[in-house]
């Protein structure tokens, strides 16, 4: 009984006059007709646009409805950005001469340290998509689309350039030495076996460390005014991930036309928006959201974060070429 009712409803939706919806023979014929139309109108297309490079298949079960499904992939490319290193203490920038700190880090680690750290930003979008196109006009060129993209929630990432590893390792060593000098009674603690630092040397080291403060990447300021100083993780890396919802509804409009002698090639364009659940989150390896937690981000990094904040929806513009079987 349930199967008969579902079959009747499907037949009513896919085809003809509602007056025949109770006729089982007509329903079967209508479903077969819709299936035939689906096969006869099937095409395979490639897309290129703001969601990346895509491959999709589509078909029209009715004269006014098209179903599309596929996968989009955003090729990875590097966008370099730079952060400034600085020193801080007591919740504020120290104002120390950074060249002196560079000399100290050189003595401690043996590495030359730049005052800027280069990071590479990369896209990381892969999405399955399902679209329903409705053709309201008789010429079947213009259509409205509703559907969704479903894929990676981490759509981009930034990590330090490998050339910055010596500087980041030096920062880790320097900060460890800073903490050891200020939080340990190292004058009475042997540095190795029964070897102790000379008290005068220890006092000068502690004074120098107090004056310099810790070293980090001054990304911006927290909302309470204290600086956010990003430091390398345990692997000597600095990282950030751009995150959105995995499920992303889509609304748009499009235009398609058939070309060629046998009209088997379809060319079209889609435009619309992806809704990914409010502002994206740009989360560092220290679990700080640069979009929601940090303000006054300077330079080109601040420009990029400003763009991310503005993208509460993602603009979509895709060009499509398909071949009908």
CSV table of C-alpha atoms in Angstrom, one decimal, residues 17-261:
chain,number,residue,atom,x,y,z
A,17,UNK,CA,-2.0,15.9,-15.6
A,18,UNK,CA,-3.0,15.5,-12.0
A,19,UNK,CA,-6.3,14.0,-13.1
A,20,UNK,CA,-4.4,10.8,-14.0
A,21,UNK,CA,-2.6,10.5,-10.7
A,22,UNK,CA,-4.8,7.7,-9.5
A,23,UNK,CA,-4.2,5.6,-12.6
A,24,UNK,CA,-1.5,3.0,-11.9
A,25,UNK,CA,-0.8,2.2,-15.5
A,26,UNK,CA,-0.4,5.9,-16.3
A,27,UNK,CA,1.8,6.3,-13.3
A,28,UNK,CA,4.1,3.5,-14.4
A,29,UNK,CA,4.3,5.0,-17.9
A,30,UNK,CA,5.1,8.4,-16.5
A,31,UNK,CA,7.9,7.1,-14.3
A,32,UNK,CA,9.3,5.2,-17.3
A,33,UNK,CA,9.0,8.4,-19.4
A,34,UNK,CA,10.8,10.4,-16.7
A,35,UNK,CA,13.6,7.8,-16.5
A,36,UNK,CA,14.0,7.8,-20.3
A,37,UNK,CA,14.2,11.6,-20.2
A,38,UNK,CA,16.8,11.4,-17.4
A,39,UNK,CA,19.0,9.1,-19.5
A,40,UNK,CA,18.5,11.0,-22.8
A,41,UNK,CA,19.4,14.4,-21.3
A,42,UNK,CA,22.4,13.3,-19.2
A,43,UNK,CA,25.6,15.2,-19.8
A,44,UNK,CA,29.1,15.3,-18.3
A,45,UNK,CA,30.6,18.7,-17.6
A,46,UNK,CA,33.7,20.4,-16.3
A,47,UNK,CA,33.5,23.7,-14.3
A,48,UNK,CA,36.0,26.4,-13.5
A,49,UNK,CA,35.4,29.3,-11.1
A,50,UNK,CA,35.6,30.5,-7.5
A,51,UNK,CA,34.9,27.1,-6.1
A,52,UNK,CA,37.8,25.6,-8.0
A,53,UNK,CA,37.9,23.0,-10.8
A,54,UNK,CA,34.9,20.7,-10.9
A,55,UNK,CA,33.5,17.6,-12.6
A,56,UNK,CA,29.8,17.1,-12.6
A,57,UNK,CA,27.0,15.1,-14.2
A,58,UNK,CA,23.5,16.4,-14.9
A,59,UNK,CA,20.2,15.3,-16.3
A,60,UNK,CA,16.6,16.6,-16.7
A,61,UNK,CA,13.9,14.2,-15.4
A,62,UNK,CA,11.3,16.8,-16.5
A,63,UNK,CA,11.2,19.6,-19.0
A,64,UNK,CA,11.7,22.3,-16.3
A,65,UNK,CA,13.9,20.5,-13.8
A,66,UNK,CA,17.6,19.6,-13.9
A,67,UNK,CA,19.6,17.7,-11.3
A,68,UNK,CA,23.4,18.2,-11.0
A,69,UNK,CA,25.9,16.4,-8.9
A,70,UNK,CA,29.7,16.6,-8.8
A,71,UNK,CA,32.9,17.4,-7.0
A,72,UNK,CA,34.8,20.7,-6.9
A,73,UNK,CA,38.5,21.0,-5.9
A,74,UNK,CA,40.4,24.2,-5.3
A,75,UNK,CA,44.1,23.8,-6.5
A,76,UNK,CA,46.6,24.7,-3.9
A,77,UNK,CA,48.6,27.9,-4.4
A,78,UNK,CA,50.8,29.9,-2.1
A,79,UNK,CA,50.0,33.4,-0.9
A,80,UNK,CA,52.9,34.7,1.2
A,81,UNK,CA,52.3,36.9,4.2
A,82,UNK,CA,54.8,38.3,6.8
A,83,UNK,CA,54.5,38.8,10.6
A,84,UNK,CA,56.8,40.9,12.7
A,85,UNK,CA,58.8,39.6,15.7
A,86,UNK,CA,58.9,41.6,18.9
A,87,UNK,CA,59.5,41.2,22.6
A,88,UNK,CA,57.0,41.6,25.4
A,89,UNK,CA,56.8,41.5,29.2
A,90,UNK,CA,54.2,42.1,31.8
A,91,UNK,CA,51.4,41.9,29.2
A,92,UNK,CA,52.8,44.7,27.0
A,93,UNK,CA,55.4,45.2,24.3
A,94,UNK,CA,58.8,45.7,26.0
A,95,UNK,CA,60.1,48.4,23.6
A,96,UNK,CA,63.6,46.8,23.8
A,97,UNK,CA,66.0,47.3,20.9
A,98,UNK,CA,65.3,44.1,18.9
A,99,UNK,CA,68.8,44.1,17.4
A,100,UNK,CA,70.2,43.4,20.9
A,101,UNK,CA,67.8,40.6,21.3
A,102,UNK,CA,68.8,39.2,17.9
A,103,UNK,CA,72.4,39.2,19.2
A,104,UNK,CA,71.4,37.3,22.3
A,105,UNK,CA,69.5,34.7,20.3
A,106,UNK,CA,72.5,34.3,18.1
A,107,UNK,CA,74.7,33.6,21.1
A,108,UNK,CA,72.1,31.2,22.6
A,109,UNK,CA,71.1,29.2,19.5
A,110,UNK,CA,73.8,29.9,16.9
A,111,UNK,CA,71.1,31.0,14.4
A,112,UNK,CA,70.7,34.4,12.7
A,113,UNK,CA,67.1,35.6,13.4
A,114,UNK,CA,65.1,37.8,11.0
A,115,UNK,CA,62.7,40.3,12.5
A,116,UNK,CA,59.9,39.1,10.2
A,117,UNK,CA,58.5,35.6,9.7
A,118,UNK,CA,57.2,34.5,6.3
A,119,UNK,CA,54.1,32.3,6.2
A,120,UNK,CA,52.5,30.6,3.2
A,121,UNK,CA,48.7,30.6,2.9
A,122,UNK,CA,47.1,27.7,0.9
A,123,UNK,CA,43.6,26.9,-0.2
A,124,UNK,CA,42.2,23.5,0.9
A,125,UNK,CA,38.7,23.3,-0.5
A,126,UNK,CA,37.2,19.9,-1.7
A,127,UNK,CA,33.4,19.7,-1.9
A,128,UNK,CA,30.7,17.3,-3.1
A,129,UNK,CA,27.8,19.3,-4.5
A,130,UNK,CA,24.1,18.5,-5.3
A,131,UNK,CA,22.1,21.1,-7.2
A,132,UNK,CA,18.5,21.4,-8.4
A,133,UNK,CA,18.0,23.8,-11.3
A,134,UNK,CA,14.5,25.1,-12.1
A,135,UNK,CA,13.8,26.5,-15.6
A,136,UNK,CA,10.8,28.9,-15.3
A,137,UNK,CA,10.9,30.2,-18.9
A,138,UNK,CA,9.8,28.5,-22.1
A,139,UNK,CA,13.2,29.0,-23.8
A,140,UNK,CA,15.0,26.8,-21.1
A,141,UNK,CA,18.1,29.1,-20.9
A,142,UNK,CA,17.7,30.9,-17.6
A,143,UNK,CA,17.4,28.9,-14.4
A,144,UNK,CA,17.3,29.3,-10.6
A,145,UNK,CA,19.4,26.9,-8.4
A,146,UNK,CA,19.1,25.6,-4.9
A,147,UNK,CA,21.4,23.0,-3.4
A,148,UNK,CA,24.4,22.4,-1.2
A,149,UNK,CA,28.1,21.9,-1.0
A,150,UNK,CA,29.4,19.4,1.5
A,151,UNK,CA,33.1,18.9,2.2
A,152,UNK,CA,36.1,20.0,4.1
A,153,UNK,CA,35.6,22.4,7.1
A,154,UNK,CA,39.3,23.5,6.9
A,155,UNK,CA,39.2,25.4,3.7
A,156,UNK,CA,42.6,27.0,4.0
A,157,UNK,CA,45.8,27.0,6.1
A,158,UNK,CA,48.9,29.0,6.8
A,159,UNK,CA,52.2,27.7,8.0
A,160,UNK,CA,55.6,29.2,8.3
A,161,UNK,CA,58.0,29.0,5.3
A,162,UNK,CA,60.6,26.3,5.9
A,163,UNK,CA,63.3,29.0,5.5
A,164,UNK,CA,62.0,30.4,8.8
A,165,UNK,CA,62.8,27.3,10.8
A,166,UNK,CA,66.1,28.5,12.2
A,167,UNK,CA,64.5,31.8,13.4
A,168,UNK,CA,61.6,29.9,15.0
A,169,UNK,CA,63.9,27.4,16.7
A,170,UNK,CA,66.0,30.3,18.0
A,171,UNK,CA,62.8,31.9,19.5
A,172,UNK,CA,62.0,28.7,21.3
A,173,UNK,CA,65.4,28.4,22.8
A,174,UNK,CA,65.5,32.0,23.8
A,175,UNK,CA,62.1,31.8,25.5
A,176,UNK,CA,63.1,28.7,27.3
A,177,UNK,CA,66.2,30.4,28.6
A,178,UNK,CA,64.1,33.4,29.6
A,179,UNK,CA,61.8,31.3,31.7
A,180,UNK,CA,64.6,29.3,33.2
A,181,UNK,CA,66.4,32.5,34.2
A,182,UNK,CA,63.4,34.2,35.7
A,183,UNK,CA,61.6,31.3,37.3
A,184,UNK,CA,64.4,29.1,38.5
A,185,UNK,CA,66.9,29.6,41.3
A,186,UNK,CA,69.6,28.8,38.8
A,187,UNK,CA,72.4,30.4,40.9
A,188,UNK,CA,72.1,27.5,43.3
A,189,UNK,CA,71.2,25.0,40.6
A,190,UNK,CA,73.9,23.2,38.7
A,191,UNK,CA,73.7,23.7,34.9
A,192,UNK,CA,75.5,20.4,34.4
A,193,UNK,CA,76.6,17.8,36.9
A,194,UNK,CA,78.4,19.8,39.6
A,195,UNK,CA,79.0,22.9,37.4
A,196,UNK,CA,77.4,26.1,38.5
A,197,UNK,CA,77.1,29.5,36.9
A,198,UNK,CA,79.3,32.3,38.3
A,199,UNK,CA,76.9,34.4,40.5
A,200,UNK,CA,77.9,37.6,38.8
A,201,UNK,CA,77.2,36.0,35.4
A,202,UNK,CA,73.9,34.6,36.6
A,203,UNK,CA,72.8,38.0,37.9
A,204,UNK,CA,73.8,39.7,34.6
A,205,UNK,CA,71.9,37.1,32.6
A,206,UNK,CA,68.8,37.4,34.8
A,207,UNK,CA,68.9,41.2,34.5
A,208,UNK,CA,69.3,41.0,30.7
A,209,UNK,CA,66.4,38.6,30.4
A,210,UNK,CA,64.2,40.7,32.5
A,211,UNK,CA,65.0,43.7,30.3
A,212,UNK,CA,64.4,41.9,27.0
A,213,UNK,CA,61.2,39.9,27.9
A,214,UNK,CA,59.9,37.0,25.8
A,215,UNK,CA,60.0,37.0,22.0
A,216,UNK,CA,57.0,36.2,19.8
A,217,UNK,CA,55.2,37.2,16.6
A,218,UNK,CA,53.1,40.3,17.3
A,219,UNK,CA,50.0,39.4,15.4
A,220,UNK,CA,47.6,42.0,16.9
A,221,UNK,CA,46.0,42.8,20.2
A,222,UNK,CA,43.3,41.0,22.3
A,223,UNK,CA,40.1,42.9,22.9
A,224,UNK,CA,41.4,43.9,26.4
A,225,UNK,CA,44.4,45.6,24.8
A,226,UNK,CA,47.1,43.1,25.7
A,227,UNK,CA,49.2,42.1,22.7
A,228,UNK,CA,48.7,38.6,21.1
A,229,UNK,CA,52.3,37.3,20.8
A,230,UNK,CA,52.2,34.0,18.8
A,231,UNK,CA,55.0,31.6,19.7
A,232,UNK,CA,56.2,28.5,17.9
A,233,UNK,CA,54.7,25.2,18.9
A,234,UNK,CA,56.6,22.2,20.2
A,235,UNK,CA,57.7,21.4,16.6
A,236,UNK,CA,59.0,24.9,16.0
A,237,UNK,CA,56.1,25.8,13.7
A,238,UNK,CA,53.6,28.6,13.6
A,239,UNK,CA,50.2,27.7,11.9
A,240,UNK,CA,46.7,28.8,11.4
A,241,UNK,CA,43.6,27.2,9.8
A,242,UNK,CA,40.7,28.8,8.1
A,243,UNK,CA,37.5,26.9,9.2
A,244,UNK,CA,33.8,27.0,8.1
A,245,UNK,CA,30.9,24.6,8.3
A,246,UNK,CA,31.2,21.4,6.4
A,247,UNK,CA,27.6,21.7,5.1
A,248,UNK,CA,27.2,24.8,2.9
A,249,UNK,CA,23.8,25.6,1.4
A,250,UNK,CA,23.8,27.3,-2.0
A,251,UNK,CA,21.4,29.6,-3.9
A,252,UNK,CA,22.1,31.0,-7.3
A,253,UNK,CA,21.0,31.8,-10.9
A,254,UNK,CA,22.4,30.6,-14.2
A,255,UNK,CA,22.2,30.6,-17.9
A,256,UNK,CA,22.9,27.7,-20.3
A,257,UNK,CA,22.7,27.3,-24.1
A,258,UNK,CA,23.5,24.4,-26.5
A,259,UNK,CA,26.0,24.9,-29.3
A,260,UNK,CA,27.4,22.8,-32.2
A,261,UNK,CA,25.8,21.2,-35.2
